[in-house]
Coordinates of N, CA and C in Angstrom, one line a residue:
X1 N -46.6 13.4 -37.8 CA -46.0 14.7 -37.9 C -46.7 15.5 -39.0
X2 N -47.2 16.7 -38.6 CA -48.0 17.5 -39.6 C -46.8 18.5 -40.2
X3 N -47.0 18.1 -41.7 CA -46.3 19.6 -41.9 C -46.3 21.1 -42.0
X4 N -45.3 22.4 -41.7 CA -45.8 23.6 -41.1 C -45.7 24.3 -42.4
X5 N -44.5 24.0 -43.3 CA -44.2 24.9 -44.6 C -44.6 24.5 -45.7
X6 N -45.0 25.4 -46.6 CA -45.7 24.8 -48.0 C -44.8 24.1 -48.8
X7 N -43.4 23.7 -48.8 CA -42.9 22.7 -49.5 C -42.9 21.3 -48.6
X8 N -42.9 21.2 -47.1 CA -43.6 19.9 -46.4 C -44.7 19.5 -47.0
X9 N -46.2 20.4 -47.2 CA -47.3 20.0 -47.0 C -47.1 19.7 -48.5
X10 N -46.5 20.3 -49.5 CA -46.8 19.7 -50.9 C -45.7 17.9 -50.9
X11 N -44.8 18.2 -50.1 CA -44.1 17.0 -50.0 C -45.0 15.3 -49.6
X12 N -45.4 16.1 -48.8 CA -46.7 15.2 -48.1 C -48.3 14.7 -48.6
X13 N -48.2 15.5 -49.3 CA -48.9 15.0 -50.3 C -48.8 14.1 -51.6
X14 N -47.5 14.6 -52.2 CA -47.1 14.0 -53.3 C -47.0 12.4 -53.0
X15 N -46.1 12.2 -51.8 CA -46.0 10.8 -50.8 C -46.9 10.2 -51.1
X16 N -48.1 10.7 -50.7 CA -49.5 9.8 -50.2 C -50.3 9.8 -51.4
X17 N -49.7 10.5 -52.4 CA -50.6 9.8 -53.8 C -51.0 8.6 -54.2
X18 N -49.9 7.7 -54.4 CA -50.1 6.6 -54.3 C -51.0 5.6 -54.3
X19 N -51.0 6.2 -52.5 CA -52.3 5.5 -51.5 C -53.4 5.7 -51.9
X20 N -53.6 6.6 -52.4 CA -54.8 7.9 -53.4 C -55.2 6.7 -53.9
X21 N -54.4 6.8 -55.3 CA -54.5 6.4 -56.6 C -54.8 4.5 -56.2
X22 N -54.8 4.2 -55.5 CA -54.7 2.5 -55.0 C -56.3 2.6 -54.7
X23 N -56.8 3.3 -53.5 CA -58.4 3.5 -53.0 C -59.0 4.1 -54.1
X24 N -58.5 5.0 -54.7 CA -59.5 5.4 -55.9 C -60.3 4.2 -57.2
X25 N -58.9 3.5 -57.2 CA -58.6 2.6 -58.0 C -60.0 1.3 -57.4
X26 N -59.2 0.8 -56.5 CA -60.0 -0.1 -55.6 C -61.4 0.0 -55.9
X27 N -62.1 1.3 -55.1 CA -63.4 1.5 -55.2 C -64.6 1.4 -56.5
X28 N -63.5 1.7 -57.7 CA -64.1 1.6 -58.7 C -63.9 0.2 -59.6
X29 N -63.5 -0.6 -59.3 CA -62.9 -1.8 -59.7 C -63.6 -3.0 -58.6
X30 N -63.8 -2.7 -57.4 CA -64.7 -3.6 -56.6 C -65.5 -3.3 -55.9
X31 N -66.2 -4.5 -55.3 CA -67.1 -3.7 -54.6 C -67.2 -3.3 -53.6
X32 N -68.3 -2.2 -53.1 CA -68.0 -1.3 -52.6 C -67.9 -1.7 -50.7
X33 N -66.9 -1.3 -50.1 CA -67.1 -1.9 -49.0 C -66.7 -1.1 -47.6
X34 N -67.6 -1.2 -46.6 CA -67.4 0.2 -45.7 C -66.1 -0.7 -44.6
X35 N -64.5 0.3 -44.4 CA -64.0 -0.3 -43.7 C -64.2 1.1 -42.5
X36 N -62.8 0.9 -41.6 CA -63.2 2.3 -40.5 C -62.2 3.1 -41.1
X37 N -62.6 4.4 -40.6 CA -61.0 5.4 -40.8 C -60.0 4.9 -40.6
X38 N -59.6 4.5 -39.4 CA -58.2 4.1 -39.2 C -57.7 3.0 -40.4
X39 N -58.3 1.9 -40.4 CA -58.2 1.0 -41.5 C -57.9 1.1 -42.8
X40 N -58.4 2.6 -43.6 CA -58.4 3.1 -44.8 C -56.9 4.1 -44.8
X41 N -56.8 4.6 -43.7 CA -55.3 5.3 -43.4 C -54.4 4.7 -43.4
X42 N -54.8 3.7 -43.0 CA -52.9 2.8 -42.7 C -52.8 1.9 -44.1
X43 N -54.2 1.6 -44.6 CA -54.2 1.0 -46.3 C -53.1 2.1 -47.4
X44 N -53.6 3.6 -47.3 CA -53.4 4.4 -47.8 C -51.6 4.7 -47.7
X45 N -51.3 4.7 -46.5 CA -50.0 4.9 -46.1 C -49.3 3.5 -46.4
X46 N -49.8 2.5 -46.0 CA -48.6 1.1 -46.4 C -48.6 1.4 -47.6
X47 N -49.5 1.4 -48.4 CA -49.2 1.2 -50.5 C -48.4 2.7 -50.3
X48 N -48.9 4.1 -50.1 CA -47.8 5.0 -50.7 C -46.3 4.8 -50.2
X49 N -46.3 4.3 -49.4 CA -44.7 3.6 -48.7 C -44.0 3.0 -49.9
X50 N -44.9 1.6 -50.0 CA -43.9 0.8 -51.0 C -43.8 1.3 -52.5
X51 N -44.9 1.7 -52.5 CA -44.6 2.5 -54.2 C -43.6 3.4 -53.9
X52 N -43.9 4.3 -53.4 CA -42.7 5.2 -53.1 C -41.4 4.7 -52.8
X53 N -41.1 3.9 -52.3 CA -40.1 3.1 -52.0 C -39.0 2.3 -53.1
X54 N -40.6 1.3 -53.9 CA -40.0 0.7 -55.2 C -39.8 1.8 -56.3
X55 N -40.0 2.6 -56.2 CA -40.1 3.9 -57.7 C -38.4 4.2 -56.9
X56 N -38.4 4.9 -56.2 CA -37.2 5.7 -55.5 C -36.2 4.8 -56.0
X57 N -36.2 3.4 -56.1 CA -34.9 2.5 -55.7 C -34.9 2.1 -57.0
X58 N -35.2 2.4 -57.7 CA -35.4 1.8 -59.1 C -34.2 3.3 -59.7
X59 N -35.0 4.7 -59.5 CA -34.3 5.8 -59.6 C -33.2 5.7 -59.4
X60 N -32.8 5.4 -58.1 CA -31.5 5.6 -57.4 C -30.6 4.9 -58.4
X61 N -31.3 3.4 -58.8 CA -30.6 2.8 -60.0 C -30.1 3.6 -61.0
X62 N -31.1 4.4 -61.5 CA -30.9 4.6 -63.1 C -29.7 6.1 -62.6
X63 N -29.8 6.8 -61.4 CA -28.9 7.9 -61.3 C -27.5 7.7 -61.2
X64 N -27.5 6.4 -60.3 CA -26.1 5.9 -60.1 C -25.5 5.1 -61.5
X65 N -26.0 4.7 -62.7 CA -25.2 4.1 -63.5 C -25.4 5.6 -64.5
X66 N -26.3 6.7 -64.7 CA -25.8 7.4 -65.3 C -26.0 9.3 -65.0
X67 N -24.9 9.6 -64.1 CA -25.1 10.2 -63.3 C -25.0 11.8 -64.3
X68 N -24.3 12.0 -65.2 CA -24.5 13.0 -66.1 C -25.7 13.3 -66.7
X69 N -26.3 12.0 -67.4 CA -27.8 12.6 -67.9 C -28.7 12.2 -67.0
X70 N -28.6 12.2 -65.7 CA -29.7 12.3 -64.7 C -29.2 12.9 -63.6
X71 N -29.3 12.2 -62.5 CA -29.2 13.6 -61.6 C -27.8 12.5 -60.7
X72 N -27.0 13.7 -60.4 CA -25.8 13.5 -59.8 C -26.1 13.6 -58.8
X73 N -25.7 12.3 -57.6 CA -26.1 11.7 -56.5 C -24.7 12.3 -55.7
X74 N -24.0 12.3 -55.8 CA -22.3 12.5 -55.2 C -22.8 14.1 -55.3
X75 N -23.2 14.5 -56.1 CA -23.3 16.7 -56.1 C -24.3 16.5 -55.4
X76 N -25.5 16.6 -55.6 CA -26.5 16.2 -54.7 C -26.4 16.5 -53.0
X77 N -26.0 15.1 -52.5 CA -25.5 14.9 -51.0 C -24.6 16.3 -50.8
X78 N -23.4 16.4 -51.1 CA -22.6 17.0 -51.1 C -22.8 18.6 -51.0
X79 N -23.5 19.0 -52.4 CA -24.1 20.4 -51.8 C -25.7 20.6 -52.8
X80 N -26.2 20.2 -51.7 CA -27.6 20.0 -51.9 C -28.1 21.4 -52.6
X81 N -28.2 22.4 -51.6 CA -28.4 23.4 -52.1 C -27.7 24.3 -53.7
X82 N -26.5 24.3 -53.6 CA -26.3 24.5 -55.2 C -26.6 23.9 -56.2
X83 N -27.0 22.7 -55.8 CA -27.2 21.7 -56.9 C -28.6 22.2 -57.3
X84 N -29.4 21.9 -56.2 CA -31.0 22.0 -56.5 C -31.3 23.9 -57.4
X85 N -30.6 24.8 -56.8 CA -30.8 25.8 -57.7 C -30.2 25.8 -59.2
X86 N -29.0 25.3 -59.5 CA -28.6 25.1 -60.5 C -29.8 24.1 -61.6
X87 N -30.3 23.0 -61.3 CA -30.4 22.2 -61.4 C -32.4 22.1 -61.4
X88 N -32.9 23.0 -60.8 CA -34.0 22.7 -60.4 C -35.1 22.4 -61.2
X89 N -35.0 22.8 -62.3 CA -35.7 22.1 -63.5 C -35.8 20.4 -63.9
X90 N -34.4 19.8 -63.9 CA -34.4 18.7 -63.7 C -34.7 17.9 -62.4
X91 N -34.5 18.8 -61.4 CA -35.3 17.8 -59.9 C -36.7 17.8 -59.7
X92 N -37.0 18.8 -61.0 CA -38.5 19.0 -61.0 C -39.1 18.1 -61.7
X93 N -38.7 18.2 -62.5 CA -39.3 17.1 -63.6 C -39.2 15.7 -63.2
X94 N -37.8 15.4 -62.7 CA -37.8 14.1 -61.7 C -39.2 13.9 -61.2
X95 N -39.2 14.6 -60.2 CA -40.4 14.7 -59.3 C -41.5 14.8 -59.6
X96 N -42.2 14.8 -60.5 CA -43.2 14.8 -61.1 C -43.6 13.8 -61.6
X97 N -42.4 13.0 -62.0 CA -42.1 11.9 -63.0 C -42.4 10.6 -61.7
X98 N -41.4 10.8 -60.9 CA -41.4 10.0 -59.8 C -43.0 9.5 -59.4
X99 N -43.7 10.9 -58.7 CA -44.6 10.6 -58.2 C -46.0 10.2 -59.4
X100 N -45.7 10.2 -60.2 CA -46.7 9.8 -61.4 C -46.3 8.3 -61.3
X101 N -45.4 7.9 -61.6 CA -44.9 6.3 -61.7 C -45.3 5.6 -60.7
X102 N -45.2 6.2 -58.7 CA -45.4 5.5 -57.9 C -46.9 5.6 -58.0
X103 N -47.7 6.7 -58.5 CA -49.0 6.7 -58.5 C -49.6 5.4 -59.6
X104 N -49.0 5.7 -60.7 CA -49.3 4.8 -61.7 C -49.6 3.1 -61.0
X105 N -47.8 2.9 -59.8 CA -47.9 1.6 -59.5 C -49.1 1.3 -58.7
X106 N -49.4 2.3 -57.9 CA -50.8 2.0 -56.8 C -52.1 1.7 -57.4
X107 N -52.2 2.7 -58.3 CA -53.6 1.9 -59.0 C -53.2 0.9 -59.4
X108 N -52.1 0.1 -60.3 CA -51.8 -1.4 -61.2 C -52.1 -2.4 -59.9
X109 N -51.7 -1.9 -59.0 CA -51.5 -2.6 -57.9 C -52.9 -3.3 -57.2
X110 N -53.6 -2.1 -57.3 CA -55.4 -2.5 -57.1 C -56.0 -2.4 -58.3
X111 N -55.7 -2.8 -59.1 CA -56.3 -3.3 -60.4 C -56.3 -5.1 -60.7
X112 N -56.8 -5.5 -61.5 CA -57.4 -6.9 -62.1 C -56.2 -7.9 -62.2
X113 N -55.0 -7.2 -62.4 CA -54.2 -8.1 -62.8 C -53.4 -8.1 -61.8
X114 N -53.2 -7.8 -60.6 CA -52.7 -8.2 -59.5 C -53.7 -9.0 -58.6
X115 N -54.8 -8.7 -58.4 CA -55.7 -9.9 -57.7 C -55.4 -11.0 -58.7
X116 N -55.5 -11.3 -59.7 CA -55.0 -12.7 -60.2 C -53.9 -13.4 -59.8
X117 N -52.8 -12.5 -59.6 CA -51.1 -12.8 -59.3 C -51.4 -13.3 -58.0
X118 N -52.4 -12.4 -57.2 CA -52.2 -12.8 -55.4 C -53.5 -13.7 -55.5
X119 N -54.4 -14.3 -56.7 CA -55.4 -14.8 -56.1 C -56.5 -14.9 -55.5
X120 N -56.6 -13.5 -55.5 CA -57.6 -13.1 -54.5 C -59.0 -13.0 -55.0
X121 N -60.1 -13.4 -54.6 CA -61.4 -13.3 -55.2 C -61.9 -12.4 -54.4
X122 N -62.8 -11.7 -55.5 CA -63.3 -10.3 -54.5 C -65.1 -11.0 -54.6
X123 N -64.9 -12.2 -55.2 CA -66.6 -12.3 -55.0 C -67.3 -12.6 -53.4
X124 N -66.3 -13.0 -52.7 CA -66.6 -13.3 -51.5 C -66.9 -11.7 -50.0
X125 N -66.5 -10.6 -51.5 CA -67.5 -9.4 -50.5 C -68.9 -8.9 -51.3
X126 N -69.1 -9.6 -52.6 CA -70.3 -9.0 -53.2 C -71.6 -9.4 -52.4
X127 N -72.6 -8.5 -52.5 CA -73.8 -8.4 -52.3 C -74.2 -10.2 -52.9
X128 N -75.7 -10.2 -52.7 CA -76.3 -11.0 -53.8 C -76.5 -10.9 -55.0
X129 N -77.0 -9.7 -55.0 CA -77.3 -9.5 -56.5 C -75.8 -9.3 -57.1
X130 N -75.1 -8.8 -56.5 CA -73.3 -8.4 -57.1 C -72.9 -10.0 -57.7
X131 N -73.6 -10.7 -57.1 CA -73.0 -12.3 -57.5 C -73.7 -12.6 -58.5
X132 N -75.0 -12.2 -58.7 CA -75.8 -12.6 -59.9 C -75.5 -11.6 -61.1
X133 N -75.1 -10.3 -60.8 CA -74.9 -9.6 -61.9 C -73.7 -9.6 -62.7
X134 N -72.5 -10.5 -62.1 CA -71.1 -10.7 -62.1 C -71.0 -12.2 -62.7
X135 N -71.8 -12.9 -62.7 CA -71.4 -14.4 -62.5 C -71.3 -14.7 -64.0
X136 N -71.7 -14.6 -64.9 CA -71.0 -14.2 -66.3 C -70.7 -13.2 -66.9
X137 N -69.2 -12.6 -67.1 CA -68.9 -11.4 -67.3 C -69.0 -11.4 -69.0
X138 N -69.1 -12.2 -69.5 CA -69.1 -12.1 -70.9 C -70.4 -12.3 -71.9
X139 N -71.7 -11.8 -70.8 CA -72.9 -11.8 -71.1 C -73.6 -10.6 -70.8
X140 N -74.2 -10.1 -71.4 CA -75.3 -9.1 -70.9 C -76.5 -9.5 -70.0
X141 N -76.8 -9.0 -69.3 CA -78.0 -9.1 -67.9 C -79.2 -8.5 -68.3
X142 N -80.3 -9.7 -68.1 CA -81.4 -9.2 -68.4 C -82.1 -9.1 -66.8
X143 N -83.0 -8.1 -66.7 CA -83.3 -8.5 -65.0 C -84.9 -8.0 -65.4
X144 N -85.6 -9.0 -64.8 CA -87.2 -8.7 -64.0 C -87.4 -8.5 -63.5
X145 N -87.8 -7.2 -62.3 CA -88.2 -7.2 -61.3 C -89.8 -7.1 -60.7
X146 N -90.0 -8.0 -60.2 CA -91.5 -8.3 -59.3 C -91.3 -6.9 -58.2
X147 N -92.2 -6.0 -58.0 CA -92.1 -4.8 -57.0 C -93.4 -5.5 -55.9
X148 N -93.3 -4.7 -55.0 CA -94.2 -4.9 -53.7 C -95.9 -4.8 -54.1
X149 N -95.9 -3.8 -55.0 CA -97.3 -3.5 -55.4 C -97.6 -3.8 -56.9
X150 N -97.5 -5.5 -56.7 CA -97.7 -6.3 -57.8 C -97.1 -5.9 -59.5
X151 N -96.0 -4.5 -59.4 CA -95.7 -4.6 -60.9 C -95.1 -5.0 -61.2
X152 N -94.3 -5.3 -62.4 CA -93.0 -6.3 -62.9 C -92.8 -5.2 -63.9
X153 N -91.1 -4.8 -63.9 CA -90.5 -4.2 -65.0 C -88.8 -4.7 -65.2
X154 N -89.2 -4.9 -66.4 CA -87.8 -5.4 -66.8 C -87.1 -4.7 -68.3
X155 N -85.7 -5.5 -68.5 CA -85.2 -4.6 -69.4 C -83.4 -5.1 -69.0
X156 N -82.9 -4.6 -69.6 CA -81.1 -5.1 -69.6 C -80.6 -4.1 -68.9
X157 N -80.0 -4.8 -67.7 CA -78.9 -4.4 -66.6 C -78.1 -2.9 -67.3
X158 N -78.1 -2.3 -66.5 CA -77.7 -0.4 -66.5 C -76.2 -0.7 -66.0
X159 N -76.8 -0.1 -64.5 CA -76.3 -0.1 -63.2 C -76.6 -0.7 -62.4
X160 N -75.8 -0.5 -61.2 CA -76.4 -1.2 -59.5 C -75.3 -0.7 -58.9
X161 N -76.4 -0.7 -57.4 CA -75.2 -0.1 -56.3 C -74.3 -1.6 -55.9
X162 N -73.0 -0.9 -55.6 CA -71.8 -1.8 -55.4 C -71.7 -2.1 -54.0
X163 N -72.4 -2.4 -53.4 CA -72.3 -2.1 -52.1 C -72.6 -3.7 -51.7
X164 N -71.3 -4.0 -50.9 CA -71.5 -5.2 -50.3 C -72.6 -5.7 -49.4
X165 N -73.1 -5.0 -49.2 CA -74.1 -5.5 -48.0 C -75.5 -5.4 -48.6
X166 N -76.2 -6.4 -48.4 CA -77.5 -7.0 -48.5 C -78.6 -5.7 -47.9
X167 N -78.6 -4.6 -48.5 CA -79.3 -3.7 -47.4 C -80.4 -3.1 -48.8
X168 N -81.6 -2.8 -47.9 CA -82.7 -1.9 -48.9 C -82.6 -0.7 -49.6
X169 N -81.2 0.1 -49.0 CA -81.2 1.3 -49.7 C -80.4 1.8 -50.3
X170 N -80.3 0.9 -51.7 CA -79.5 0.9 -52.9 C -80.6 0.6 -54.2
X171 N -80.2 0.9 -55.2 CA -81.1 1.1 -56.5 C -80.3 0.1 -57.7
X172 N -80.9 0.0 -58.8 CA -80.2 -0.6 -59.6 C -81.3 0.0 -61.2
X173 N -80.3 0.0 -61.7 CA -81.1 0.8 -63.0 C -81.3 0.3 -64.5
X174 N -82.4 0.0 -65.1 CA -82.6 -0.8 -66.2 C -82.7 0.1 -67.3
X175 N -82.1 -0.6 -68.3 CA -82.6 0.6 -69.8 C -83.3 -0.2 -70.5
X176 N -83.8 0.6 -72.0 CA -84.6 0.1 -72.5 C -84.2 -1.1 -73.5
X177 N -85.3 -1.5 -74.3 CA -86.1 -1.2 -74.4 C -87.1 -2.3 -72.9
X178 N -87.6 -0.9 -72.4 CA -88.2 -1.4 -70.8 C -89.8 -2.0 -71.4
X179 N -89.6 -3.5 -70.4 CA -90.9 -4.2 -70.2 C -91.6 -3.6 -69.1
X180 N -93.3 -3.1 -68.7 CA -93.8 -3.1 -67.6 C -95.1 -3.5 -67.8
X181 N -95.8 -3.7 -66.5 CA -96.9 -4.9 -66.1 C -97.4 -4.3 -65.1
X182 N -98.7 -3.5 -64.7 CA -99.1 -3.0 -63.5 C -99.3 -4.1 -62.9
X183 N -100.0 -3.8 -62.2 CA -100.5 -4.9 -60.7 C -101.9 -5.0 -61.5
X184 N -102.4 -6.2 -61.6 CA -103.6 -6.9 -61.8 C -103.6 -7.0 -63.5
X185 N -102.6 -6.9 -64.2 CA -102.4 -7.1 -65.3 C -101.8 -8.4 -65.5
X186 N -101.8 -8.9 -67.2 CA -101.6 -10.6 -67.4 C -100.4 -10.7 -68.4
X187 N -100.5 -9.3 -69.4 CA -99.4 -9.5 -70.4 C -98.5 -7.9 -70.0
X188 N -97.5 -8.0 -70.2 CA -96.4 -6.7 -70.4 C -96.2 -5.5 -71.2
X189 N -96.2 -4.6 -71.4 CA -96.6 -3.8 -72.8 C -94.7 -3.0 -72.8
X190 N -94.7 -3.0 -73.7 CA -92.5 -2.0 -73.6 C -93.0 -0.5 -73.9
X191 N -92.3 0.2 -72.5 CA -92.9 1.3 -72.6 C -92.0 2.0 -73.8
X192 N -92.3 2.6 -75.0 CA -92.0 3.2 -76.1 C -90.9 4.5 -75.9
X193 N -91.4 5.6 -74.8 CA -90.9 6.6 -74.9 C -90.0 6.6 -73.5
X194 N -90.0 5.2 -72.9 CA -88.2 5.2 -71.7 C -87.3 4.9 -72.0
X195 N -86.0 5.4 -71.6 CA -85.1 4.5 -71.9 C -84.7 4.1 -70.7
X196 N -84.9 4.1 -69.9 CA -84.0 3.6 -68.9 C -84.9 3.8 -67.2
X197 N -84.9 3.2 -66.4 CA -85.7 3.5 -65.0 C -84.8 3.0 -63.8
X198 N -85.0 3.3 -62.8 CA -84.3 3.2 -61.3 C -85.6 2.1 -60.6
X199 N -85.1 0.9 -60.0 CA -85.4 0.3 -59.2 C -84.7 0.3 -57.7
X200 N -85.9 0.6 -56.9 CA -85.5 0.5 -55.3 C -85.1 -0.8 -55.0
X201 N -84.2 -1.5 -54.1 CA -84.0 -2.5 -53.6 C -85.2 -3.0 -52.8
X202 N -85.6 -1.8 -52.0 CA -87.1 -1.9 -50.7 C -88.1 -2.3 -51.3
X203 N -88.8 -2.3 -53.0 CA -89.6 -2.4 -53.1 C -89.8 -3.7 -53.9
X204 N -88.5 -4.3 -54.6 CA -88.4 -5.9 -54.5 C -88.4 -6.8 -54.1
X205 N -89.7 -7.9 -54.6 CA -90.2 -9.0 -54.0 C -88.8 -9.9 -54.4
X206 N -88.9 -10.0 -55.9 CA -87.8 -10.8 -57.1 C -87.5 -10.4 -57.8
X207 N -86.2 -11.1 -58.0 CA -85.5 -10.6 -59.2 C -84.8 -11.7 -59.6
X208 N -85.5 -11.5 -60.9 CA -85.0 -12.9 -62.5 C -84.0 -12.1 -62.9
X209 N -82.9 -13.0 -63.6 CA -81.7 -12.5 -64.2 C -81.6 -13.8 -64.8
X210 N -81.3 -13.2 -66.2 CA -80.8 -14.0 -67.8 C -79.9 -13.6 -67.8
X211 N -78.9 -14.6 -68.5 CA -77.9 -13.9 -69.3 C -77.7 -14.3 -70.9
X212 N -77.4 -13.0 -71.5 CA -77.7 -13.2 -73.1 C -76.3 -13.0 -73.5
X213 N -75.6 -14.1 -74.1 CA -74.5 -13.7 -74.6 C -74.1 -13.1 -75.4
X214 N -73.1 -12.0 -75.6 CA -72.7 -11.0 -76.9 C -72.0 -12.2 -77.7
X215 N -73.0 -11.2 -79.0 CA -72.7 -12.3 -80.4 C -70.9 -12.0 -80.6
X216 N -70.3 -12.7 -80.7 CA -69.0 -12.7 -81.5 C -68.4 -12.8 -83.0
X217 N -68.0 -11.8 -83.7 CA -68.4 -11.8 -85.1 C -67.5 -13.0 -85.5
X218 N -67.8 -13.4 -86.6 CA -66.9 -14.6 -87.2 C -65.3 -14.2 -87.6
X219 N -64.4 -15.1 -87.8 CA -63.1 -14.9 -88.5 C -63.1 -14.5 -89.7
X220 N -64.2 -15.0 -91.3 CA -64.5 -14.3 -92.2 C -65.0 -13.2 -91.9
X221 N -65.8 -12.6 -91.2 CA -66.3 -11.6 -91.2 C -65.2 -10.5 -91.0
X222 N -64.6 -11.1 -90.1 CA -63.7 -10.1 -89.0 C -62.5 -9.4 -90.4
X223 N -62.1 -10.7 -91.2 CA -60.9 -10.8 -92.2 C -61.6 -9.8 -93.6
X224 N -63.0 -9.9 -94.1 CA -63.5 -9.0 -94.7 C -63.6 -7.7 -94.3
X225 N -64.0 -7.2 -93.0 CA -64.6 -6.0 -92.6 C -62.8 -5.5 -92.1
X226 N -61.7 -6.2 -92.2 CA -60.1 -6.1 -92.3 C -60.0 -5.5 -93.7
X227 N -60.2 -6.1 -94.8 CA -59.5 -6.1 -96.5 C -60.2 -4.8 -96.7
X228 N -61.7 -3.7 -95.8 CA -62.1 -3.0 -96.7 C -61.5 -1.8 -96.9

């Protein structure tokens, strides 16, 4: 059902935040993965449901044990309309409140600490390289790349496209301080004045990946650079 008046359509929106806030979340938290429209719709609509749902009944709690400093449920039903004009500052702010909290839940919901709770590994939609660039999170990535026309440039992991699928037309981006090697060359030279370059997927043979672990400062250290 489409809505026709501008308090439906803002109604209808507010609802499906949520679901917003859950795919926004999602997309930038894993990787990246093409489903169909319909599939992303009904994703969007089940999460704004139950957030909406659990936020509302949680409310309903806190109105019915304290109906003076919140909102009076018995006046309310009863005469809606006087209430809401009398009142409308506080159903406003509700509502604002409301749909922030259920939005809040949708992202928590597709965030890190609920795939743990449900178990869920998301390595099993990464790319290849998403598995090699992931597989120690508590290391820095060094990457080599061998190109088609004999050069090699390397340097510590940037970016990369998130994109589950094994396809040529994604990039991944190295910063400095950048190694490069033309073609028919023996040693590497660091180019001085880059910081950073774009590698094509299409034009790598290989790709080496180190990982260098971040140093962790010591307990004295930590307790000194504390006292100062």
């Amino acid at each position: 059902m489409v809505p026709t008046t501008l308090v439906g359509l803002v109604l209808f929106i507010a609802l499906l935040t949520p679901g917003f806030a859950y795919s926004a979340r999602r997309e930038r938290s894993g990787p990246e993965r093409q489903f169909s429209a319909l599939r992303e719709t009904v994703a969007m609509v089940v999460v704004s449901v139950v957030c909406d749902l659990v936020v509302l009944s949680l409310a309903l709690v806190v109105w019915s044990a304290w109906p003076r400093q919140t909102v009076d449920l018995t006046a309310l039903f009863t005469r809606p309309g006087d209430y809401a004009v009398q009142h409308h500052v506080a159903l406003w702010i509700w509502g604002v409140g409301l749909v922030a909290a259920a939005s809040l839940l949708g992202a928590l919901v597709a965030g890190p600490m609920f795939d743990r709770l449900r178990r869920r590994n998301e390595s099993t939609f990464l790319s290849a390289w998403g598995r090699l660039f992931t597989a120690h999170p508590d290391c820095r990535v060094h990457v080599g790349c061998h190109l088609s026309d004999g050069t090699y440039v390397a340097g510590w992991l940037l970016t990369y496209s998130r994109s589950a699928t094994d396809m040529a037309d994604r990039e991944l981006t190295i910063s400095g301080p950048v190694q490069y090697r033309a073609a028919g060359q023996d040693e590497a030279a660091e180019l001085s004045n880059v910081g950073a370059v774009a590698v094509s997927a299409r034009q790598l043979t290989l790709l080496q990946v180190s990982y260098v672990r971040v140093a962790q400062p010591s307990a004295p250290a930590e307790a000194a650079e504390a006292g100062k």
